[in-house]
PDB file of C-alpha atoms in Angstrom:
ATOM      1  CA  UNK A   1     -55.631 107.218  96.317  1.00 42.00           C
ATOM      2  CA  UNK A   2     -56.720 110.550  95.263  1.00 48.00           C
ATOM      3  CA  UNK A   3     -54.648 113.626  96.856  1.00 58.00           C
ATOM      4  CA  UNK A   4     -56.505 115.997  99.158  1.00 54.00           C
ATOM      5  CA  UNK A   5     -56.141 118.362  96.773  1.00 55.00           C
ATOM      6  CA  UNK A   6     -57.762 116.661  94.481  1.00 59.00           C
ATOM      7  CA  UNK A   7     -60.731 115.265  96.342  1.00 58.00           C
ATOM      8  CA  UNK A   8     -60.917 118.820  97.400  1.00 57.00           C
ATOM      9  CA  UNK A   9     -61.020 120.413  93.480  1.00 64.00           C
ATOM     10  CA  UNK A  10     -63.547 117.459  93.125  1.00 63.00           C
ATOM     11  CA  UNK A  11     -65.783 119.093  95.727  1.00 62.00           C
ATOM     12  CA  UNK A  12     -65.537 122.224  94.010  1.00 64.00           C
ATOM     13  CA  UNK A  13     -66.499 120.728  90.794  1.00 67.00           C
ATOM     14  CA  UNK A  14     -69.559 119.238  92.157  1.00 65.00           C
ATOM     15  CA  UNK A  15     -70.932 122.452  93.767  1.00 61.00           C
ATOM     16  CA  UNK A  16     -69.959 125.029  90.872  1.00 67.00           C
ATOM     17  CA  UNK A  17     -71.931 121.959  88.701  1.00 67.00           C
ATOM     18  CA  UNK A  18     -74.868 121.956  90.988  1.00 64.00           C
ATOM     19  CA  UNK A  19     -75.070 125.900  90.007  1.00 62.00           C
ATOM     20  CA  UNK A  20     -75.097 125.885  86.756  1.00 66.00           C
ATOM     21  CA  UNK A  21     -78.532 124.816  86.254  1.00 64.00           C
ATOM     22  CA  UNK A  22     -79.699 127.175  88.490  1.00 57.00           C
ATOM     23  CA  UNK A  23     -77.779 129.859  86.441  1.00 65.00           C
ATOM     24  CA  UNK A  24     -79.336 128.510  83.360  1.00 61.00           C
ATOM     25  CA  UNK A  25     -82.801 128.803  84.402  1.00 53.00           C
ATOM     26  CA  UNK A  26     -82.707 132.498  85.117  1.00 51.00           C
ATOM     27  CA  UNK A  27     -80.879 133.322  81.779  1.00 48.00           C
ATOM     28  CA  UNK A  28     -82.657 136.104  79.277  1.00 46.00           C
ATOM     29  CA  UNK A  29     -85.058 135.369  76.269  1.00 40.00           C
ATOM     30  CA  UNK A  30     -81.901 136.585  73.737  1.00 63.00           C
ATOM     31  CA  UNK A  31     -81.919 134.539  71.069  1.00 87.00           C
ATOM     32  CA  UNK A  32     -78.606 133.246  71.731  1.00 92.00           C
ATOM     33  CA  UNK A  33     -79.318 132.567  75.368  1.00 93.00           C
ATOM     34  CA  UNK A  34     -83.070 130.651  74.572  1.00 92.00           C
ATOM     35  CA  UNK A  35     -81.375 128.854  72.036  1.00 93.00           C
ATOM     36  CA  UNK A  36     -78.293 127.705  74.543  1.00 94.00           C
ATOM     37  CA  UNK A  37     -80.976 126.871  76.993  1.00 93.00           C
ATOM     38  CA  UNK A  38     -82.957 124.551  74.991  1.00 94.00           C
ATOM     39  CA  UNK A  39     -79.973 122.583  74.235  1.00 96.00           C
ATOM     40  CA  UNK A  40     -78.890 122.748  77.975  1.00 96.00           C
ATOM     41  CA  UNK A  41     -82.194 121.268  79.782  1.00 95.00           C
ATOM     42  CA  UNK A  42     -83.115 119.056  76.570  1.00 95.00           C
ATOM     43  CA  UNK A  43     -86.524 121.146  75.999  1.00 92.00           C
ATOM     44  CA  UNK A  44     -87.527 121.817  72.786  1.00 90.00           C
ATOM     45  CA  UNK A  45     -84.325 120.444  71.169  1.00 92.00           C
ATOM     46  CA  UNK A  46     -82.504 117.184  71.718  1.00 95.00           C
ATOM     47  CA  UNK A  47     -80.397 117.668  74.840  1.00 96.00           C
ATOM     48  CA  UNK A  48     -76.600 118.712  73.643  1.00 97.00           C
ATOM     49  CA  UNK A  49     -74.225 120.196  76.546  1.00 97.00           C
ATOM     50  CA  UNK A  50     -71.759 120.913  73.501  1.00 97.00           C
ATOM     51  CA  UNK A  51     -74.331 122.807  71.607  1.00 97.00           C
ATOM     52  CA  UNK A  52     -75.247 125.008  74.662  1.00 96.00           C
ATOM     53  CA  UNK A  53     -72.089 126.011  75.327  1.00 97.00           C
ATOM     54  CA  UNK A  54     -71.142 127.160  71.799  1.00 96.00           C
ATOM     55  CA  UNK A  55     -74.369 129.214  71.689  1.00 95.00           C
ATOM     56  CA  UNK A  56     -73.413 130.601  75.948  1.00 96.00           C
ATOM     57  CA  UNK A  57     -69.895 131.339  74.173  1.00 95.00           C
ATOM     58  CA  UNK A  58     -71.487 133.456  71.824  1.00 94.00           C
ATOM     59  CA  UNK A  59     -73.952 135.231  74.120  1.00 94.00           C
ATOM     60  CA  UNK A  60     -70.615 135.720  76.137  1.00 94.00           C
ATOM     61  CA  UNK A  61     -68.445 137.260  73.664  1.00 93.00           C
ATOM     62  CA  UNK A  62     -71.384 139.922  73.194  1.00 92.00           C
ATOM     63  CA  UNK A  63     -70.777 140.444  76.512  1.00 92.00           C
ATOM     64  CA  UNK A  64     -73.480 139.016  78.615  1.00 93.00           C
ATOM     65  CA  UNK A  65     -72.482 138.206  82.094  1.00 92.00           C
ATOM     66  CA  UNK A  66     -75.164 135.209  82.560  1.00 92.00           C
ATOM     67  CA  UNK A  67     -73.424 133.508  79.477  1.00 94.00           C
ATOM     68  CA  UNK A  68     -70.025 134.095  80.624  1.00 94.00           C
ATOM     69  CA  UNK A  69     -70.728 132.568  83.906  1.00 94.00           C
ATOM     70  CA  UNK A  70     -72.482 129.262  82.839  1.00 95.00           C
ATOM     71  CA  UNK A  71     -69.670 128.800  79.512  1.00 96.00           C
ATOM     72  CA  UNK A  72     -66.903 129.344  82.944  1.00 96.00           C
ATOM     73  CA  UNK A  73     -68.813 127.066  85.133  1.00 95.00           C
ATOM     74  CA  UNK A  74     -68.816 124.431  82.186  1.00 96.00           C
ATOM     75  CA  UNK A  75     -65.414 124.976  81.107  1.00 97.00           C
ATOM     76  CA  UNK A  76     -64.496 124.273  84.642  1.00 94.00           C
ATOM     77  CA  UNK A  77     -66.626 121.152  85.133  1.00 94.00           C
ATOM     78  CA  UNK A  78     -66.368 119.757  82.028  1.00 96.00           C
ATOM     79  CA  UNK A  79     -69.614 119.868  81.015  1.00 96.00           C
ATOM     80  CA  UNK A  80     -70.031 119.519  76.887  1.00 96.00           C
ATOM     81  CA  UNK A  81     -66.565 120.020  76.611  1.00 97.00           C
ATOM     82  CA  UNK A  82     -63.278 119.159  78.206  1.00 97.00           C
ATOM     83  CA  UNK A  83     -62.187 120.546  81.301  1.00 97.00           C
ATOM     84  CA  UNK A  84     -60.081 124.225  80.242  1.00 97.00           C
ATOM     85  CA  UNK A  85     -59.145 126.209  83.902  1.00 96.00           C
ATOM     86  CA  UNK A  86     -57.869 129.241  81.535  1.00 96.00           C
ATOM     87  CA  UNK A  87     -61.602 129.519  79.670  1.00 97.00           C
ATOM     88  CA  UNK A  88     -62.903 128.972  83.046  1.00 96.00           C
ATOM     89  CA  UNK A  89     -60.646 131.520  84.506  1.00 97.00           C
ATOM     90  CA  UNK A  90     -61.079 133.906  82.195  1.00 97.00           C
ATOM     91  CA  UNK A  91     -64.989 133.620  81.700  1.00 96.00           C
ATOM     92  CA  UNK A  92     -66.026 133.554  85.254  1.00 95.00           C
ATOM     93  CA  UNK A  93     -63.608 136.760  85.399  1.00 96.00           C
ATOM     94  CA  UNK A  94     -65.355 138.674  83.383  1.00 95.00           C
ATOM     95  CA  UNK A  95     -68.671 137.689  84.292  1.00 94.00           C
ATOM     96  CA  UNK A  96     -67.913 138.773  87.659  1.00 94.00           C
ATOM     97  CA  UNK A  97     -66.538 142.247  86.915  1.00 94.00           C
ATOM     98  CA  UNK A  98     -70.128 143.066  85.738  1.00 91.00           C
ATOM     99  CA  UNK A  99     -71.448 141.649  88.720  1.00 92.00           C
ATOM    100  CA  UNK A 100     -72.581 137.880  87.839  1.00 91.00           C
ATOM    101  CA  UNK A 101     -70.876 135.408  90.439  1.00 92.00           C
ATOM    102  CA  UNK A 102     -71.438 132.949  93.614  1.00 92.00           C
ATOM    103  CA  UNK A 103     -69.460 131.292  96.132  1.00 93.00           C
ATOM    104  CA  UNK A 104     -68.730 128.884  94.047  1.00 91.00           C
ATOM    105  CA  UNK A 105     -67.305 131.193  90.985  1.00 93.00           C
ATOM    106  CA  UNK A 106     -65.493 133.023  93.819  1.00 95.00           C
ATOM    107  CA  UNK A 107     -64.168 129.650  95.262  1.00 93.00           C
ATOM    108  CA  UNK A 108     -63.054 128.560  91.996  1.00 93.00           C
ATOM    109  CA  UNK A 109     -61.510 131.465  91.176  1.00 96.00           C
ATOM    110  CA  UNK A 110     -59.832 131.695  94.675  1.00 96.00           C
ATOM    111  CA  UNK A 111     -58.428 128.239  93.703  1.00 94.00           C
ATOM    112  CA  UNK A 112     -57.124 128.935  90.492  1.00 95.00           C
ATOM    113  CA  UNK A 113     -55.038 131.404  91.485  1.00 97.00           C
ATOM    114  CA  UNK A 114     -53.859 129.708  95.202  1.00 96.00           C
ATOM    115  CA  UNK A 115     -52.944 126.729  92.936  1.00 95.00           C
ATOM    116  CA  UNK A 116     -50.935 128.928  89.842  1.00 96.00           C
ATOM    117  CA  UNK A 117     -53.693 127.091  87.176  1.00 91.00           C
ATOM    118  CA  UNK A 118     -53.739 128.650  84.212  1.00 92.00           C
ATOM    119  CA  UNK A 119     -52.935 131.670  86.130  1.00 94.00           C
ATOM    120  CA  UNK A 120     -49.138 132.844  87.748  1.00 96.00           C
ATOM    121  CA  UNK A 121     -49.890 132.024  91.141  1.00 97.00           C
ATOM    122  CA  UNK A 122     -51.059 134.854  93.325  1.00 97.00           C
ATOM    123  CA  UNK A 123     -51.963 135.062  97.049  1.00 97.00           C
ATOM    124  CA  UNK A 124     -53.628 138.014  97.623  1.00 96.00           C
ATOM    125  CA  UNK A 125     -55.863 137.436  94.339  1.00 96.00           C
ATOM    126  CA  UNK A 126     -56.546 134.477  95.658  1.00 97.00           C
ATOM    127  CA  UNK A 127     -57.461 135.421  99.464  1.00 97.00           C
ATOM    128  CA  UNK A 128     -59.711 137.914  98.169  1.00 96.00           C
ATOM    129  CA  UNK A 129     -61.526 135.592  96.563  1.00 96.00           C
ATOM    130  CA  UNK A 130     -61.268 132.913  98.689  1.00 97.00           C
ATOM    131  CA  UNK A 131     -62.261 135.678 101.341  1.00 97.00           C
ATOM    132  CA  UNK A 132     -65.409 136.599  99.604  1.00 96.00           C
ATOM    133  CA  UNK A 133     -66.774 133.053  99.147  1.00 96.00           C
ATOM    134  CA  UNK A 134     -66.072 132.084 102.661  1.00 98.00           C
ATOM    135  CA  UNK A 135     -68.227 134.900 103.862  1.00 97.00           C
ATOM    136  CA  UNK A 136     -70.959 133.754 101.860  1.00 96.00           C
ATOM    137  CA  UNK A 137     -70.727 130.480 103.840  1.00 96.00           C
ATOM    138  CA  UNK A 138     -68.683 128.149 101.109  1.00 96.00           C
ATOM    139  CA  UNK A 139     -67.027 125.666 103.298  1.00 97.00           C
ATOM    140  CA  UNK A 140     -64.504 124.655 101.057  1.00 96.00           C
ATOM    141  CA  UNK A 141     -63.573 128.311 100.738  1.00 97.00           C
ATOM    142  CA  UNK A 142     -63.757 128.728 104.788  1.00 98.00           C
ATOM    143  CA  UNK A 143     -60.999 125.775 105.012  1.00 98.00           C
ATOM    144  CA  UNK A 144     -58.732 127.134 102.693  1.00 98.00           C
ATOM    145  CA  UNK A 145     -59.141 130.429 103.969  1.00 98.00           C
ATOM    146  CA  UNK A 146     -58.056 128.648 107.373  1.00 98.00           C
ATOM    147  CA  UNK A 147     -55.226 127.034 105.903  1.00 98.00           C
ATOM    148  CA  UNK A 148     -53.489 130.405 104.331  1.00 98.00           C
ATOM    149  CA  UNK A 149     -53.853 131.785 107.722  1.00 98.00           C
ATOM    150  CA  UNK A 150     -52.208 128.738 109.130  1.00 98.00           C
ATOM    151  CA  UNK A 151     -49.308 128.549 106.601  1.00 97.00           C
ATOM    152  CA  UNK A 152     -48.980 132.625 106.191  1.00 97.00           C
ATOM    153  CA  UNK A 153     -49.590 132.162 102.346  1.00 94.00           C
ATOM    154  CA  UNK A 154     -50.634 136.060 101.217  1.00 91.00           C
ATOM    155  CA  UNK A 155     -51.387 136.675 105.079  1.00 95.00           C
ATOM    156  CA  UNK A 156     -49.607 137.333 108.056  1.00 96.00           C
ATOM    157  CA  UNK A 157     -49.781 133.466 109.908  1.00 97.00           C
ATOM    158  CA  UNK A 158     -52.524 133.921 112.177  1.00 98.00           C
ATOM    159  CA  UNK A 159     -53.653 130.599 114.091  1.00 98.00           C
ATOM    160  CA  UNK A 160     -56.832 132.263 115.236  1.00 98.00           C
ATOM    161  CA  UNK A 161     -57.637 133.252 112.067  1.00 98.00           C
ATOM    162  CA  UNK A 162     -57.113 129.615 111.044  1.00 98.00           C
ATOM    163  CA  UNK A 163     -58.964 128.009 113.575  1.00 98.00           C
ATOM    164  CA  UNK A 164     -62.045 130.514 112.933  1.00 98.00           C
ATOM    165  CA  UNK A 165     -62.179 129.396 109.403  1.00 99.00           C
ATOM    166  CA  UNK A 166     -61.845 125.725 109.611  1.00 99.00           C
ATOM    167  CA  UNK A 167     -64.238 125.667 112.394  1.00 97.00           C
ATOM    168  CA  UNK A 168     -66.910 127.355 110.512  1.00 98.00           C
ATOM    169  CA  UNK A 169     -66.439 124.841 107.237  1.00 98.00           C
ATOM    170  CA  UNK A 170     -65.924 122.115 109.478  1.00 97.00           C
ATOM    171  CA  UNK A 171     -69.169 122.948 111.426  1.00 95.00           C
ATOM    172  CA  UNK A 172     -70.665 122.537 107.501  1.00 95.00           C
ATOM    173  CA  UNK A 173     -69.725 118.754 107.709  1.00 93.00           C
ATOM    174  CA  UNK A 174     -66.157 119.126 105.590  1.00 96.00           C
ATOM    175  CA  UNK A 175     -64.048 116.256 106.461  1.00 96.00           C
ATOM    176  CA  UNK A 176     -60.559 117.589 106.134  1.00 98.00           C
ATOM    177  CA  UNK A 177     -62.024 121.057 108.198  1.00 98.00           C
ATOM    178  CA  UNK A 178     -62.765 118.768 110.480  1.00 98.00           C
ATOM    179  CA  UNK A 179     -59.504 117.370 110.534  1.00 98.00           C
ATOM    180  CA  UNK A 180     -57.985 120.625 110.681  1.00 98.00           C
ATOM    181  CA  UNK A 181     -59.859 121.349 113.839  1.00 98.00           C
ATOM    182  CA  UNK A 182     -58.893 118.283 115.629  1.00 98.00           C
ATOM    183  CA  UNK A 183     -55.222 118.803 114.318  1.00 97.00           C
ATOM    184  CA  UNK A 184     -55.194 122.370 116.045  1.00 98.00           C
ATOM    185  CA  UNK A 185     -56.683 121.296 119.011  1.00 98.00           C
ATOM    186  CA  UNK A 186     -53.610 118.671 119.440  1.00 98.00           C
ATOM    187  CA  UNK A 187     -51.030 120.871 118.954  1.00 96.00           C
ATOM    188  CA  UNK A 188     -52.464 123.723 120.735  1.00 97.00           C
ATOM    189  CA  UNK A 189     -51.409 126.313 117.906  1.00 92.00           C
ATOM    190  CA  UNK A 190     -54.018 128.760 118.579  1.00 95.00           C
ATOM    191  CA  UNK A 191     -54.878 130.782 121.923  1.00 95.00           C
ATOM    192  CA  UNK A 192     -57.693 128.287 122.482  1.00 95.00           C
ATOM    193  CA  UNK A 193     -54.948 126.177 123.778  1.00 96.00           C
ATOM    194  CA  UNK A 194     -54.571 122.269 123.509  1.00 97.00           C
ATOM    195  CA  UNK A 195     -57.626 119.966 124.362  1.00 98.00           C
ATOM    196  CA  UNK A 196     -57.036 116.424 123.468  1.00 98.00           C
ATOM    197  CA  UNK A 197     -60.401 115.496 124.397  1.00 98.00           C
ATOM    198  CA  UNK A 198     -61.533 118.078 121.741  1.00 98.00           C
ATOM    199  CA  UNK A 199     -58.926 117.006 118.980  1.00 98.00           C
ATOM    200  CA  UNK A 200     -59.728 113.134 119.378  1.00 98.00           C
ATOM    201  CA  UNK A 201     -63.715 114.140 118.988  1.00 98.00           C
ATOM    202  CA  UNK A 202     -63.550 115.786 115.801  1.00 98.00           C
ATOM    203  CA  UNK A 203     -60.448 113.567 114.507  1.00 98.00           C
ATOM    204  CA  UNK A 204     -62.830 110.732 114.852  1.00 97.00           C
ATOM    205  CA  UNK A 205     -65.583 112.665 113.027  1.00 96.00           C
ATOM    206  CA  UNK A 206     -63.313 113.391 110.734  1.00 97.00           C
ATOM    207  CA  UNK A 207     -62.524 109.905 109.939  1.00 96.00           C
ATOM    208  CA  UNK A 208     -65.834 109.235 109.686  1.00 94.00           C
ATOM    209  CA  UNK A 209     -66.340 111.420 106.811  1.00 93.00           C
ATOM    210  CA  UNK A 210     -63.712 109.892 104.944  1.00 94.00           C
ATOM    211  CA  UNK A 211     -60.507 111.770 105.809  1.00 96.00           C
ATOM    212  CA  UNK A 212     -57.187 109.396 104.982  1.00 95.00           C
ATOM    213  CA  UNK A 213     -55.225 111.307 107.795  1.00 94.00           C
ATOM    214  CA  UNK A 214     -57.422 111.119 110.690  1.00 97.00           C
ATOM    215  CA  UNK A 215     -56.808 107.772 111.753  1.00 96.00           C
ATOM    216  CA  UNK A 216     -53.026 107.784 112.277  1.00 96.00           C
ATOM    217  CA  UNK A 217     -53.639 110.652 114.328  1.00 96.00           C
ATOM    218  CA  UNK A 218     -56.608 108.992 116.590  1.00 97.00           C
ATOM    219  CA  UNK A 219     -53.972 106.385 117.597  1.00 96.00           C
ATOM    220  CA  UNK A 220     -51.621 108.818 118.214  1.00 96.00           C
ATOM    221  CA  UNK A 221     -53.466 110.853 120.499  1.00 97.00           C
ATOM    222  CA  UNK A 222     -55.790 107.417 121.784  1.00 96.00           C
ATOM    223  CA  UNK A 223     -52.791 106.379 124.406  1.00 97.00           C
ATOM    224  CA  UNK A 224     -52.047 110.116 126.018  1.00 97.00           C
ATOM    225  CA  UNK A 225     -55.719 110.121 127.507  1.00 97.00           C
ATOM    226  CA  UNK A 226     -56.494 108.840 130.619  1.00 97.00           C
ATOM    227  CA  UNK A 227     -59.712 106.761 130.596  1.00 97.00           C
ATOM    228  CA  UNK A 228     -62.045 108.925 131.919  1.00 97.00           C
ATOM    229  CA  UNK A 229     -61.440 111.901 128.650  1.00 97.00           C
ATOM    230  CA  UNK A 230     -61.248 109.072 126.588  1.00 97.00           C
ATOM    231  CA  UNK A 231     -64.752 107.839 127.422  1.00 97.00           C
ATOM    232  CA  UNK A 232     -65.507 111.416 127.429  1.00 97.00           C
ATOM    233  CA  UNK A 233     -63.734 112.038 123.734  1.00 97.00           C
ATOM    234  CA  UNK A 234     -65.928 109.058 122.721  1.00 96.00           C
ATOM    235  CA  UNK A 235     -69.113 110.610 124.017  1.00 96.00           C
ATOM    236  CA  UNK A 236     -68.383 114.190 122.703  1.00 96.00           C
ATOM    237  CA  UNK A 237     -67.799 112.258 119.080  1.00 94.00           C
ATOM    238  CA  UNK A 238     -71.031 110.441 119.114  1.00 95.00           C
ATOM    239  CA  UNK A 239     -72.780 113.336 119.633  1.00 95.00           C
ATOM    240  CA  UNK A 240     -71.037 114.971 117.309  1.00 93.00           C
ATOM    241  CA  UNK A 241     -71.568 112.304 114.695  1.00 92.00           C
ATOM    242  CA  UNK A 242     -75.379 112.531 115.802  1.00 90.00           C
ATOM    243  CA  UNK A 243     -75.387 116.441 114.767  1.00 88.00           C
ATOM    244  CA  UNK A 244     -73.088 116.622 111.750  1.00 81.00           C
ATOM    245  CA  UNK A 245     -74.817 113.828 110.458  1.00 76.00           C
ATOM    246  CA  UNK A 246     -78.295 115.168 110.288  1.00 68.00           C
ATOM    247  CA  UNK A 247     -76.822 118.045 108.045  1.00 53.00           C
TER     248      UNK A 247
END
């Protein structure tokens, strides 16, 4: 069974790969770049993800931004090429000094340096990274945003903090956010106080979405409520299911 951690760099993959199309379609009429492009989308030229990224790594080492931020997102994915966090790192790096990034260069960034990959390990890099993706609405940022707060990693421990965070990415339909919600709801960390009826809602909706955790701590919690909040629980997570579900 994959680790959380890895199911959530997974997720990360996924959206920074679901950019780089995006990215590639706005990129100059260089000759570098049109050639890279070609290769990329399979237009004009026999598609050839190795191709494009030789010709982005050119355009990059000239300096462009665009090219240094696709060559980073595809050294990150994998994509015509294997999987390098250090070209990544330092690629998406420089592309976002001269002002070329996303949420999801910023989240993968963020993670690079909160994990110590390819990179000493650094908190406050990795916050502010982190910090700027989860503004921009990046869910996976939000929940490890949360989770910093909640451990004090690079921050003072703030549970409010935490439960802000993980409530907006869980609110996005992120499984282990949603987890994280239910969890602080059970143990009452922050000043919203303990509401099992609450936790066993989005523990079950949490479940639903996949999260290995959550049922251990449904049955856990299942036994302390009375049956009128657990009908209640129930109805709160259907109707949460019915909302999170239509995302």
């Amino acid at each position: 069974m994959k680790s959380l951690a890895a199911k959530l760099a997974f997720i990360q993959a996924a959206l920074l790969a679901a950019l780089l199309p995006l990215a590639v379609q706005a990129s100059d009429s260089g000759s570098l770049m049109s050639q890279a492009k070609k290769y990329y989308w399979g237009q004009g030229a026999k598609q050839d993800y190795q191709k494009a990224l030789q010709l982005y790594e050119q355009a990059a080492e000239n300096g462009n931004p665009l090219a240094q931020f696709i060559a980073g997102g595809m050294y990150y994915t994998g994509k015509g090429t294997e999987v390098n966090l250090q070209k990544a790192f330092d690629l998406l790096s420089r592309a976002a000094a001269q002002g070329k990034t996303s949420p999801e260069a910023q989240m993968a960034l963020g993670t690079i340096y909160l994990r110590g990959q390819a990179v000493p390990q650094n908190y406050v890099k990795a916050k502010e990274s982190l910090h700027q993706a989860a503004l921009a609405g990046n869910a996976e940022a939000q929940n490890e945003l949360g989770f910093m707060y909640f451990v004090g990693n690079g921050v003072e421990k703030d549970y409010d903090q935490a439960m802000k965070w993980f409530d907006q990415a869980a609110g996005q339909g992120l499984s282990i956010a949603q987890f994280n919600v239910g969890m602080m709801w059970y143990l009452g960390s922050s000043s919203r106080g303990t509401d099992l009826v609450k936790a066993y809602a989005w523990l079950a909706l949490a479940e639903s979405g996949g999260h290995p955790g959550a049922a251990g701590l449904l049955q856990h919690i299942k036994p302390m409520l009375p049956p009128e909040e657990l009908r209640a629980a129930q109805q709160l997570s259907s109707e949460m299911y019915e909302q999170y579900h239509r995302l």
